[in-house]
Coordinates of C-alpha atoms in Angstrom, one line a residue:
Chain A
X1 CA 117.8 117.0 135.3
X2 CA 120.4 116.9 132.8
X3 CA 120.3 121.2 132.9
X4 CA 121.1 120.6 136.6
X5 CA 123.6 118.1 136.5
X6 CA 125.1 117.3 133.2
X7 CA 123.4 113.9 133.9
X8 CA 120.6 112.7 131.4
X9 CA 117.4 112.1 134.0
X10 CA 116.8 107.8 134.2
X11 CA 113.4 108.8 131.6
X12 CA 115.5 109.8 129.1
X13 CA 118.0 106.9 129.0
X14 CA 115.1 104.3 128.7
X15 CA 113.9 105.9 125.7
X16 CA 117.2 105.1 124.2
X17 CA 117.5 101.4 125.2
X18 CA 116.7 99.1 122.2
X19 CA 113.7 96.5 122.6
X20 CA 115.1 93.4 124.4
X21 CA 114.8 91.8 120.5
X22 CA 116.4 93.7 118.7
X23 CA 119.2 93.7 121.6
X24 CA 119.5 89.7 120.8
X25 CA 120.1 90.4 117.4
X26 CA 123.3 92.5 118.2
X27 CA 125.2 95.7 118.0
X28 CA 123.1 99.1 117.9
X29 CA 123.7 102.4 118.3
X30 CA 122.1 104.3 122.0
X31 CA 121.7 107.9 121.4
X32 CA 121.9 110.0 124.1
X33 CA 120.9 113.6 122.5
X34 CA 118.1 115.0 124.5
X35 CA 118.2 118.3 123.4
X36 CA 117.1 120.4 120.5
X37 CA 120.3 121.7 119.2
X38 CA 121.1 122.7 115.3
X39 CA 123.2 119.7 114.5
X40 CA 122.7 116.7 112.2
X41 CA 126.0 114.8 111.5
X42 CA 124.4 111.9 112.4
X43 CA 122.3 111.2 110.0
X44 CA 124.7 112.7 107.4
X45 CA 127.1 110.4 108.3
X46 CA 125.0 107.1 108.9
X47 CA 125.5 105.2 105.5
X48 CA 122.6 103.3 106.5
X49 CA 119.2 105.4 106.6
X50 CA 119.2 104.0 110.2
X51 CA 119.8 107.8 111.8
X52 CA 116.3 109.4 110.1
X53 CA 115.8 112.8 107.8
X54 CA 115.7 115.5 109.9
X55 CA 112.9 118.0 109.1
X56 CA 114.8 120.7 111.0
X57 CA 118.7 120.9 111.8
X58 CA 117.0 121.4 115.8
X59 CA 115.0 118.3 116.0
X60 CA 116.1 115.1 118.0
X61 CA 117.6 112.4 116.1
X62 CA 115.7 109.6 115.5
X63 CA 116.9 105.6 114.9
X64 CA 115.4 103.3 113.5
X65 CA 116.8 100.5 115.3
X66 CA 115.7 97.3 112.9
X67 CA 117.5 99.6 110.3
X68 CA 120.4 100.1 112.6
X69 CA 123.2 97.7 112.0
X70 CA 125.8 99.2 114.9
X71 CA 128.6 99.8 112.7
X72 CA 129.2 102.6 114.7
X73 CA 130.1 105.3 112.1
X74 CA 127.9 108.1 113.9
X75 CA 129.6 107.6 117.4
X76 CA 132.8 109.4 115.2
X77 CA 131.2 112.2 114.2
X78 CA 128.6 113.3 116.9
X79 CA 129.9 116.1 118.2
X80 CA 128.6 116.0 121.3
X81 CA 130.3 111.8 121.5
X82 CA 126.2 111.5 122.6
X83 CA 126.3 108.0 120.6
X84 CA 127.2 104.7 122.2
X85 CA 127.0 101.2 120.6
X86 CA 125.6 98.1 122.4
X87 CA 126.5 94.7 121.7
X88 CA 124.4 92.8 124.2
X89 CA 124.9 89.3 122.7
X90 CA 128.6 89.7 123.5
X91 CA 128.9 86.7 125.3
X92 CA 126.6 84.9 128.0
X93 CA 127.3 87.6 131.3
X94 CA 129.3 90.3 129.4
X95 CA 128.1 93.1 127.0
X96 CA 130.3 95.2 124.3
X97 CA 130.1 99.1 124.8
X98 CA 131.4 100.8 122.2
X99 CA 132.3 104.8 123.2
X100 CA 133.9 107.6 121.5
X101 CA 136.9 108.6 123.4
X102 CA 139.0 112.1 122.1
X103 CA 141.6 112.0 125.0
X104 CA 145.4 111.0 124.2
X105 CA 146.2 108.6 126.6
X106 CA 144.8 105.6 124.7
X107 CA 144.1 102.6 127.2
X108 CA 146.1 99.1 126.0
X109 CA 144.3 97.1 124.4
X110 CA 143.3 94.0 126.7
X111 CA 144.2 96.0 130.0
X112 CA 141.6 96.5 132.8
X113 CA 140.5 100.2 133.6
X114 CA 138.0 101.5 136.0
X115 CA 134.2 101.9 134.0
X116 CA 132.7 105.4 135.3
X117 CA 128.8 105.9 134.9
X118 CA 127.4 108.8 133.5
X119 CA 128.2 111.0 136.8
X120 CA 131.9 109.9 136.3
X121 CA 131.5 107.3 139.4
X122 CA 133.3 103.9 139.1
X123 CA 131.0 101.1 138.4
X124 CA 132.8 98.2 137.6
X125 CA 136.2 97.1 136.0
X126 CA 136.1 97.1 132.6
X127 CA 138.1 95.4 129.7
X128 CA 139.5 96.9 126.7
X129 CA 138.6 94.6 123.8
X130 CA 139.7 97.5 121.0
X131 CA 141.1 100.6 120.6
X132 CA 139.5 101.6 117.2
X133 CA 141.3 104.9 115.6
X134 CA 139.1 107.4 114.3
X135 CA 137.1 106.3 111.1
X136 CA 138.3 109.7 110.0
X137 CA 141.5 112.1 110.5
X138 CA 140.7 114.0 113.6
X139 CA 137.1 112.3 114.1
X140 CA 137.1 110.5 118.2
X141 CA 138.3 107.3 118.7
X142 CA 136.4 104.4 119.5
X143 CA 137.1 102.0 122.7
X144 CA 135.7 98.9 122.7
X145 CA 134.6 98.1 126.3
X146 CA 133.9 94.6 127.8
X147 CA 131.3 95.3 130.3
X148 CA 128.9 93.5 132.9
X149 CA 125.4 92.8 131.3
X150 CA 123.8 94.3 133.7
X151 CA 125.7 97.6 132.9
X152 CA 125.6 98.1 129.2
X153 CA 123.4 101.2 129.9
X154 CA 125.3 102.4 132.7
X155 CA 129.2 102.4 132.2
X156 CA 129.7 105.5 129.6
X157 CA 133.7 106.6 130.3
X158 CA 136.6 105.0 131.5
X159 CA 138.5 107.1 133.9
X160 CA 141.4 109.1 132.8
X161 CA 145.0 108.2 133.4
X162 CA 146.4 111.3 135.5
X163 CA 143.3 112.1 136.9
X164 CA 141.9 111.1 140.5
X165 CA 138.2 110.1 140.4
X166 CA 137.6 111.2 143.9
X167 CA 134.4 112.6 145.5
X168 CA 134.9 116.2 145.7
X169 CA 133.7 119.0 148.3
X170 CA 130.2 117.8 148.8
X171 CA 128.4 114.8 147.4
X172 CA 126.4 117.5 144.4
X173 CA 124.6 115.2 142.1
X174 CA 121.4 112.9 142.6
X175 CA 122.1 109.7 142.5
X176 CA 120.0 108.2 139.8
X177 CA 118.4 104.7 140.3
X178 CA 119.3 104.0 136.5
X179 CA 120.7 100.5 137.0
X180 CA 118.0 99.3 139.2
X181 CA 115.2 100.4 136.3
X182 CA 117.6 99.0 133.9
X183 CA 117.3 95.7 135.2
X184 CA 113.6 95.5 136.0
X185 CA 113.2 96.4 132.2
X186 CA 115.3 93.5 131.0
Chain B
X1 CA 146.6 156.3 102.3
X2 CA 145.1 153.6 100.2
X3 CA 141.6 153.0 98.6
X4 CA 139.8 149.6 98.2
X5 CA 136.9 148.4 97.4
X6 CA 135.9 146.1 100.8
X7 CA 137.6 146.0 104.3
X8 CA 136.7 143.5 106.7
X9 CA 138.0 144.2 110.2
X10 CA 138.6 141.1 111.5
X11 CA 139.9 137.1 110.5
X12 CA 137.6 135.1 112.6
X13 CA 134.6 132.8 111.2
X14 CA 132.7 135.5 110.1
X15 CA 135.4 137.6 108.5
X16 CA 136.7 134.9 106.5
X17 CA 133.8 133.4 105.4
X18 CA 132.9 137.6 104.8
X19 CA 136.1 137.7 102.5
X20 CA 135.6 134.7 100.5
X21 CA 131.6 135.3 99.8
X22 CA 132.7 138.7 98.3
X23 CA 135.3 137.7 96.8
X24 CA 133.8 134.8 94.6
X25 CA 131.5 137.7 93.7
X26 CA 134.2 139.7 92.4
X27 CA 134.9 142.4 94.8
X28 CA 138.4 143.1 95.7
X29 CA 138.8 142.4 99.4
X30 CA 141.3 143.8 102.2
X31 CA 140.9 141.7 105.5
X32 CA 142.7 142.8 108.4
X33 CA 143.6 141.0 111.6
X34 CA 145.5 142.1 114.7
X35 CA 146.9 138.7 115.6
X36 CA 149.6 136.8 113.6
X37 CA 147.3 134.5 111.9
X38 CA 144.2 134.6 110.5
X39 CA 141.2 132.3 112.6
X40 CA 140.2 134.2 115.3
X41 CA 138.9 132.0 118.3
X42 CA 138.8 129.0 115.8
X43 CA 142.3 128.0 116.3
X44 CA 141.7 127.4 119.9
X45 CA 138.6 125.3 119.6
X46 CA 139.5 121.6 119.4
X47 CA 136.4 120.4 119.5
X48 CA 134.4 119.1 116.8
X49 CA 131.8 121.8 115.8
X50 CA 128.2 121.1 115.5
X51 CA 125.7 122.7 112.4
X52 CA 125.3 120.8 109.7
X53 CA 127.8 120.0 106.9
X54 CA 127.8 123.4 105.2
X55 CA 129.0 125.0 108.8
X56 CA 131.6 122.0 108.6
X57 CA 130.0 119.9 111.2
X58 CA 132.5 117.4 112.8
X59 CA 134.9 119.0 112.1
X60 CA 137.2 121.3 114.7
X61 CA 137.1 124.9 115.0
X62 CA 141.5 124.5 114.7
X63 CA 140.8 122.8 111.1
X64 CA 138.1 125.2 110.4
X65 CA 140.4 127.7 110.7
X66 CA 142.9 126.0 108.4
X67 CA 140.5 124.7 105.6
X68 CA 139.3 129.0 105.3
X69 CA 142.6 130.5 106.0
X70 CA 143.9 128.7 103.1
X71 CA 140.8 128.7 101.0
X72 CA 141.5 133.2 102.0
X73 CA 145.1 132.6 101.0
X74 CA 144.8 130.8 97.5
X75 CA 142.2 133.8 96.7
X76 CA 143.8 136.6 94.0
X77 CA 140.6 138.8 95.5
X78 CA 141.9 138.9 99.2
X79 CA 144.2 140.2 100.5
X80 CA 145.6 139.9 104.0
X81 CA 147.3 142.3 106.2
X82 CA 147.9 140.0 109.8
X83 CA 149.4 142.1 112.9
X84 CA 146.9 144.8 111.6
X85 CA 144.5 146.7 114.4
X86 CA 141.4 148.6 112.9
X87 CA 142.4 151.8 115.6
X88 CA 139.3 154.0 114.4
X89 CA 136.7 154.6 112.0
X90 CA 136.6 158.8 111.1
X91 CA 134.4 161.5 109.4
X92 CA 135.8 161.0 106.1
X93 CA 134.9 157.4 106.0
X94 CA 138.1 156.8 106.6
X95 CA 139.8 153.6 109.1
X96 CA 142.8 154.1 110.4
X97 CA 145.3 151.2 110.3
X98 CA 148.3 150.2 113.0
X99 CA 150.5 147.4 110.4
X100 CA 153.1 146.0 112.5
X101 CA 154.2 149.4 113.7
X102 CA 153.5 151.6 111.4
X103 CA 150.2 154.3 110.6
X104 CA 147.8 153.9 106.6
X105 CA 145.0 155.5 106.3
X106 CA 142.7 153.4 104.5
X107 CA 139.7 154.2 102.6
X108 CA 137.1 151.3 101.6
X109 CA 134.0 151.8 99.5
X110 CA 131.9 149.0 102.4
X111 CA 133.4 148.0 105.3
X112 CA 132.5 144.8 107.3
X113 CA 133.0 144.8 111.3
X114 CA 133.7 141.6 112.0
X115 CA 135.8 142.2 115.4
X116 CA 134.1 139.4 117.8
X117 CA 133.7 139.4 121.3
X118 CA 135.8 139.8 124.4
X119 CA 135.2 138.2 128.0
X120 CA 133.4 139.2 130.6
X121 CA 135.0 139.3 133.8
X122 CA 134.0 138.5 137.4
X123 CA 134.8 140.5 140.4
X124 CA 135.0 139.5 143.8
X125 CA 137.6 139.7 146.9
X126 CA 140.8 138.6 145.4
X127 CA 139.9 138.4 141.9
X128 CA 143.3 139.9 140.7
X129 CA 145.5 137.2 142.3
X130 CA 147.7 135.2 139.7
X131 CA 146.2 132.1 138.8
X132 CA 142.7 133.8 138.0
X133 CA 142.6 133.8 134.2
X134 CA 140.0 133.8 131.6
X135 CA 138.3 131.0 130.0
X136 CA 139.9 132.2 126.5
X137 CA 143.6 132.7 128.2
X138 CA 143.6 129.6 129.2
X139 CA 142.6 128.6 125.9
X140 CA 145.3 130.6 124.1
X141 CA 147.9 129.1 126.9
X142 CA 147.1 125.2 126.3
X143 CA 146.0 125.6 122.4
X144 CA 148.4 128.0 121.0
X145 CA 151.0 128.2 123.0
X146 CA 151.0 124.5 124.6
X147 CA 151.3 126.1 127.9
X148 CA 149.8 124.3 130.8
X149 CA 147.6 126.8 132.8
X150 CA 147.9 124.9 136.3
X151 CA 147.4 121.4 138.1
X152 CA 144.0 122.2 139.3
X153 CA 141.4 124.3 138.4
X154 CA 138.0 125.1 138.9
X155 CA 135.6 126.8 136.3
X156 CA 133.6 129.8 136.3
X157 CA 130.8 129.3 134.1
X158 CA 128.5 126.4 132.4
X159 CA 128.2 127.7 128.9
X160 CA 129.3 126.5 126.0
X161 CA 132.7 127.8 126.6
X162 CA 132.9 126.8 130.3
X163 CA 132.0 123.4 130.3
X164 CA 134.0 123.2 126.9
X165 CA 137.7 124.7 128.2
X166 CA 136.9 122.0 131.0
X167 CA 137.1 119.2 128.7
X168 CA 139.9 120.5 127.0
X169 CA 141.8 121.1 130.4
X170 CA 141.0 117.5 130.8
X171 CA 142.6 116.6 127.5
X172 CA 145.4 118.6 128.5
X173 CA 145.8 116.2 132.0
X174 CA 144.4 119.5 133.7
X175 CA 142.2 118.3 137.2
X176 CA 139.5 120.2 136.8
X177 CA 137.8 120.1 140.2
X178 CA 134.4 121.5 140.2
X179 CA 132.2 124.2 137.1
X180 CA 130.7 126.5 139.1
X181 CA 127.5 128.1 137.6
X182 CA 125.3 131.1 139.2
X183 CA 122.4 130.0 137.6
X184 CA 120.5 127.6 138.5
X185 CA 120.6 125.6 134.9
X186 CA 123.8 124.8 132.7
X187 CA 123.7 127.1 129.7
X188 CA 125.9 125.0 127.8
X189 CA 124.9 121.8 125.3
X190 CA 123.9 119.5 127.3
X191 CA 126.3 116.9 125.4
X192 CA 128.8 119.0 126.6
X193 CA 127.9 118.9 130.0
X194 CA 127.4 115.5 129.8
X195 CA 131.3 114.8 128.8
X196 CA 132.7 116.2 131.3
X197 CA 129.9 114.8 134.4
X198 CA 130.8 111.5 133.2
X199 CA 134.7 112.0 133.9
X200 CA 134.0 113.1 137.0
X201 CA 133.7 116.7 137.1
X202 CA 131.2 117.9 139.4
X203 CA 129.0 121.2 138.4
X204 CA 127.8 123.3 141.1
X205 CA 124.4 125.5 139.3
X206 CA 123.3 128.1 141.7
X207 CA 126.8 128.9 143.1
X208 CA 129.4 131.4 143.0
X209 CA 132.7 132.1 144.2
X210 CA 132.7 134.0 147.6
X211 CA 136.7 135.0 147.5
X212 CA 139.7 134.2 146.3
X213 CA 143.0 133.1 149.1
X214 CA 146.4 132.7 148.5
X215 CA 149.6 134.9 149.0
X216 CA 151.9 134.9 145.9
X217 CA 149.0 133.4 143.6
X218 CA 146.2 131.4 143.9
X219 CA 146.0 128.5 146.3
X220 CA 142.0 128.0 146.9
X221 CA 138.7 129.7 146.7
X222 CA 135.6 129.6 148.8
X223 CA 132.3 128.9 146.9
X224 CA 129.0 129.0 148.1
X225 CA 125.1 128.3 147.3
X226 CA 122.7 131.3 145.9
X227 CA 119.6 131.6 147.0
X228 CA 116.4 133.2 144.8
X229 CA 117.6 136.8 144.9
X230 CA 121.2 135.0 144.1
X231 CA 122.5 136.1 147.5
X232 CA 125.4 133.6 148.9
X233 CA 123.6 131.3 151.3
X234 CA 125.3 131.4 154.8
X235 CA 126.7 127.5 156.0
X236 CA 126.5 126.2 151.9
X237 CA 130.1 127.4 151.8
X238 CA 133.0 124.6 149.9
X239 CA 136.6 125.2 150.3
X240 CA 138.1 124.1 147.0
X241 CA 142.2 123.7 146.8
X242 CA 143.1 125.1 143.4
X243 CA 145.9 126.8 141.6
X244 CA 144.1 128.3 138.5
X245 CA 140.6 129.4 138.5
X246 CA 139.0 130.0 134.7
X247 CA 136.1 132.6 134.4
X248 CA 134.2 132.2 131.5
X249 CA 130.8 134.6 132.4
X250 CA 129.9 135.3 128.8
X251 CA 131.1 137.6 126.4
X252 CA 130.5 141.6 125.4
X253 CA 130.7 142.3 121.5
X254 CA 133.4 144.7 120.4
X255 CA 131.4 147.6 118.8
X256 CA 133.9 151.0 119.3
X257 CA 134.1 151.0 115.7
X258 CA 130.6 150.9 114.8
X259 CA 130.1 153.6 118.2
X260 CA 132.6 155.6 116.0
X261 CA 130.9 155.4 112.9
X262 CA 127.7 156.5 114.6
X263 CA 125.5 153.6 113.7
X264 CA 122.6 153.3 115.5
X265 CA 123.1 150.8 118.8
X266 CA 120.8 149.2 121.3
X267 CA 121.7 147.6 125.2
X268 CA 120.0 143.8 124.0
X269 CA 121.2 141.6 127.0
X270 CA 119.9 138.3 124.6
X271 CA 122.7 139.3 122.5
X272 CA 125.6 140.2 124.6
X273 CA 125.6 143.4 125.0
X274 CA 125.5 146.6 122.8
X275 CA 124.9 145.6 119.4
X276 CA 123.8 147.9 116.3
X277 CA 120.7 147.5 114.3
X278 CA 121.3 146.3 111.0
X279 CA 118.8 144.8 107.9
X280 CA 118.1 141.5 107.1
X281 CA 121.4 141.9 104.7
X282 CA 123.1 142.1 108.2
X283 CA 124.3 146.2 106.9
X284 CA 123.9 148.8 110.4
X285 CA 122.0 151.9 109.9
X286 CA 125.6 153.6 108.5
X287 CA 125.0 153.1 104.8
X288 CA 128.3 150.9 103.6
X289 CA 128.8 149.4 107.1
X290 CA 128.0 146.0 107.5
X291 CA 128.2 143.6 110.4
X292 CA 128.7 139.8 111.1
X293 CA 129.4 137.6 114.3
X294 CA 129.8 138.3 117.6
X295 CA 129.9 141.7 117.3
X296 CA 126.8 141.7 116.0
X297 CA 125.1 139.1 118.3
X298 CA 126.9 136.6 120.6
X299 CA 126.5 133.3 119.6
X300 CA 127.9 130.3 118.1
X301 CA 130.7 130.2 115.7
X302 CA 128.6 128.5 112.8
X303 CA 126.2 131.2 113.0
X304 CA 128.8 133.7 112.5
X305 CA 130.2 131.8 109.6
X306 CA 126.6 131.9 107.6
X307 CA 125.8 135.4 108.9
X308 CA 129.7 136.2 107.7
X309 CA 128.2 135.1 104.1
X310 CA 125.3 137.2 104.1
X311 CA 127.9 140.1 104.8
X312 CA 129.6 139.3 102.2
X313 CA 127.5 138.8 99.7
X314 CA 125.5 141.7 100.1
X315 CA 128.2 144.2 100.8
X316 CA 129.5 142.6 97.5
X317 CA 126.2 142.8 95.8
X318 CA 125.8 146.6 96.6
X319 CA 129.2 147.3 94.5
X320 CA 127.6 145.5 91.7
X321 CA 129.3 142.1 92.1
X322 CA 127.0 139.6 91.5
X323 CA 128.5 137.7 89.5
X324 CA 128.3 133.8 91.4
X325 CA 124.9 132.6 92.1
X326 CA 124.5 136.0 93.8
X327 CA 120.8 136.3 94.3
X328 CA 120.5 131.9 95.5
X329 CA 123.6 132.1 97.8
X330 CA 122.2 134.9 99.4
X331 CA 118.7 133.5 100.0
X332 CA 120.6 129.9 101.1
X333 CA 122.7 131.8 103.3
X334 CA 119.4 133.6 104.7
X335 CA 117.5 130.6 105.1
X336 CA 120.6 128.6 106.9
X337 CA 121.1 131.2 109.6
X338 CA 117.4 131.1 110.5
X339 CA 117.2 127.6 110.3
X340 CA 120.1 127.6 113.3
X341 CA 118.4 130.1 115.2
X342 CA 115.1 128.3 115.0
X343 CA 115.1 126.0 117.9
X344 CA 114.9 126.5 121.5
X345 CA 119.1 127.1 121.3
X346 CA 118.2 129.9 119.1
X347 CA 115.2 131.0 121.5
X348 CA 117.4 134.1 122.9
X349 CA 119.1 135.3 120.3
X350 CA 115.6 135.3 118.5
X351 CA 114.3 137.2 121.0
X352 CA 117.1 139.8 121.1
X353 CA 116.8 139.9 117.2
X354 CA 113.2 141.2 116.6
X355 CA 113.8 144.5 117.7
X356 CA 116.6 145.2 115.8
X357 CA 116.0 144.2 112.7
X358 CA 115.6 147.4 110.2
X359 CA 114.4 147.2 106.5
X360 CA 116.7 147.3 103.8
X361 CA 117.6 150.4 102.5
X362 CA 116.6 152.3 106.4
X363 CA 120.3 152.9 106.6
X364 CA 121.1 156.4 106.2

């Protein structure tokens, strides 16, 4: 689906949603690399073993998520920003998404901005808790969203400043059923 | 008219790399460019790169450019002739140089063709109007020159390069209204296409653009679905409003050199285009004439880094210079560029590759 659409197909992102136990024990990183490509930078950068050896630079990345402490390092350095971090035990209805974000017009931190899923469609109003500058020069940014619960596996962008996010020519891309599933599995 | 040792035609990823292999092997090194600056399509690519660490992995083609061009610069082995066009390669062995205006005659001992690619273009009614660029204009416009290309714009193409000058016009506070892809698959990362889906940008596989309107320059095209036989479907047709459309339907390698020099070439469609065989040490079938990048086989920019060290190295190695690790850098340089070629990304180039491959010492 995602070779049609850009859009990862609703199988994929339930392989990357953590076990609802080690979701109550906090942050973790949500990979969302579902292609063989020759790229590793995130287990080179992952100072915690968490991101596994790769046999081959083409293999999927593999988490361990007990291992994985969501410090969020890797969501800098993919280059493909693939890598989110989840904080579900953010508070009692809200979760913390954590999402690399390489555009110039930083949101303020503590303003309200439109969430878009992951076919760029607003999903709820989100709230900028941080605005973390790159870990390193030229590496993404990381903003800190304040989500729903209910959509810690759905919002993935916020919409851009100068840009309209309006439907256009004709309605092209499935919509997926991903928030539904989402909440049956929790 | 001048002798040296090695001249590398062309200062992109694989050139430089070239220069700097041979160079830490001893060889003395001339590396002409014919732009101002040394980095080839690296300067434009703001994105972080992918490979591993050794093909600088997170780091940005633009700081790529800028860690090798002065790694090139600081070398006493290189030297560097920018504003230079390689304008033909003759009987005597001999390349013909155009240096900011004025003629040399050059003779090298090996010579590495590291010239690239150029864009493919895409005809159809109204294709020449203003406002129709390529994806790598539009590139050079926003990430050289700080030029904006237009309001809104619409994309040709879901490679790499398509859906990846669509995030950067996005970046640049570019609309980018739809990617439209004849396929019926994105050819690009997936990653990549996943950025810009999620900010909105809609990509259209199995469609092309029908025409071009506008009077004094472009103010829409009409788009429309392809069937099996990629014939426009009648009724699937989409108006889209747009002042700047952006083709990016692959590239061609630039081989008139190596046509020149009479090496041996082959029509591989895997690999871009016509491309010359060339051994495992990456030299064509024209003994002293060796080969990295695009030209060679169109593919990603770390590639042509690694496959720019195997040129390197060996074109060093056959004056003798082996002087650095010669015989392990070659063999890590070796394994590396197979080891990016090895997955399903690497599937077509692999399968352009087989054929073309001669044994070391075939060349004549």
């Amino acid at each position: 689906m995602q070779e049609q659409t850009g859009i990862p197909s609703v199988d994929h992102i339930l392989s990357t949603i953590p076990p609802k136990k080690r979701l109550a024990k906090g942050p973790v990183a949500v990979v969302e690399c579902f292609q063989e490509i020759p790229c590793d930078p995130c287990y080179t950068s992952c100072t915690t073993g968490a991101i596994l050896p790769f046999e081959d630079i083409n293999q999927l990345p593999r988490i361990d998520w007990e291992t994985c402490n969501g410090c969020g390092r890797c969501v800098g350095f993919c280059p493909g920003l693939a890598i989110f971090i989840v904080d579900d035990t953010y508070s009692e209805n809200e979760s913390l998404v954590k999402i690399p974000w390489e555009f110039s017009c930083l949101p303020e931190e503590g303003e309200e901005v439109a969430g878009l899923n992951r076919e760029g469609r607003e999903v709820a109003r989100v709230r900028i808790k941080k605005v973390q500058p790159s870990p390193k020069k030229n590496r993404a940014h990381i903003l800190w969203l304040v989500v729903p619960r209910e959509l810690a596996f759905e919002v993935r962008s916020i919409a851009l400043k100068q840009g309209k996010q309006v439907d256009r020519g004709r309605k092209i891309c499935l919509k997926t059923q991903l928030s539904a599933d989402v909440k049956t599995l929790r | 008219m001048f002798d040296t040792e090695m001249l590398i035609i062309g200062g992109g990823p694989a050139g430089l790399k070239a220069a700097l292999s041979a160079a830490e092997q001893g060889a003395d090194v001339l590396l002409v460019d014919r732009n101002p600056y040394l980095g080839g399509q690296l300067v434009k690519q703001t994105h972080m790169f992918f490979g591993s660490q050794k093909q600088y992995a997170s780091e940005r083609g633009v700081t790529i450019a800028e860690i090798l061009t002065r790694e090139v610069l600081n070398s006493d082995k290189i030297c560097v002739l920018t504003d230079t066009t390689a304008l033909g390669y003759f009987e005597d062995k001999s390349v013909a140089l155009e240096i900011k205006g004025t003629f040399k005659t050059v003779y090298p001992k090996r010579v590495i063709v590291a010239t690239g690619a150029q864009e493919n273009t895409l005809i159809f009614p109204n294709s020449d109007l203003p406002g129709i660029y390529g994806a790598g204009a539009v590139q050079t416009l926003m990430n050289v020159h700080g030029v904006m290309p237009g309001a809104r714009v619409a994309m040709v193409g879901a490679g790499n390069i398509g859906v990846i000058v669509s995030y950067q016009l996005l970046q640049a506070g570019v609309e980018v209204v739809a990617i439209i892809e004849a396929a019926p698959r994105i050819g690009g990362y997936h990653v990549h296409a996943a950025k810009v889906r999620r900010l909105g940008v809609p990509i259209y596989i199995a469609h092309t653009v029908v025409e071009a309107h506008g009077r004094e320059s472009l103010e829409g095209i009409t788009i429309a679905c392809l069937d099996e036989k990629w014939q426009p479907v009648k009724g699937t047709e989409i108006e889209l409003e747009i002042d700047v459309l952006c083709i990016s339907v692959g590239l061609s390698p630039l081989t008139e050199l190596l046509f020149q020099a009479g090496c041996k070439m082959e029509y591989v469609p895997q690999l871009g285009g016509h491309v010359p065989y060339r051994s495992e040490n990456l030299e064509t079938t024209v003994a002293g004439i060796y080969v990295a990048g695009d030209v060679c086989a169109v593919e990603e920019a770390s590639a042509a880094m690694v496959a720019g060290q195997i040129a390197g190295l060996a074109a060093a190695g056959s004056l003798g210079y082996k002087q650095n690790n010669y015989e392990a850098k070659l063999k890590d340089a070796k394994n590396e560029l197979a080891g990016l070629r090895r997955g399903p990304a690497g599937e077509k180039v692999r399968s352009g590759l087989w054929a073309l491959t001669i044994a070391a010492g075939e060349a004549v």
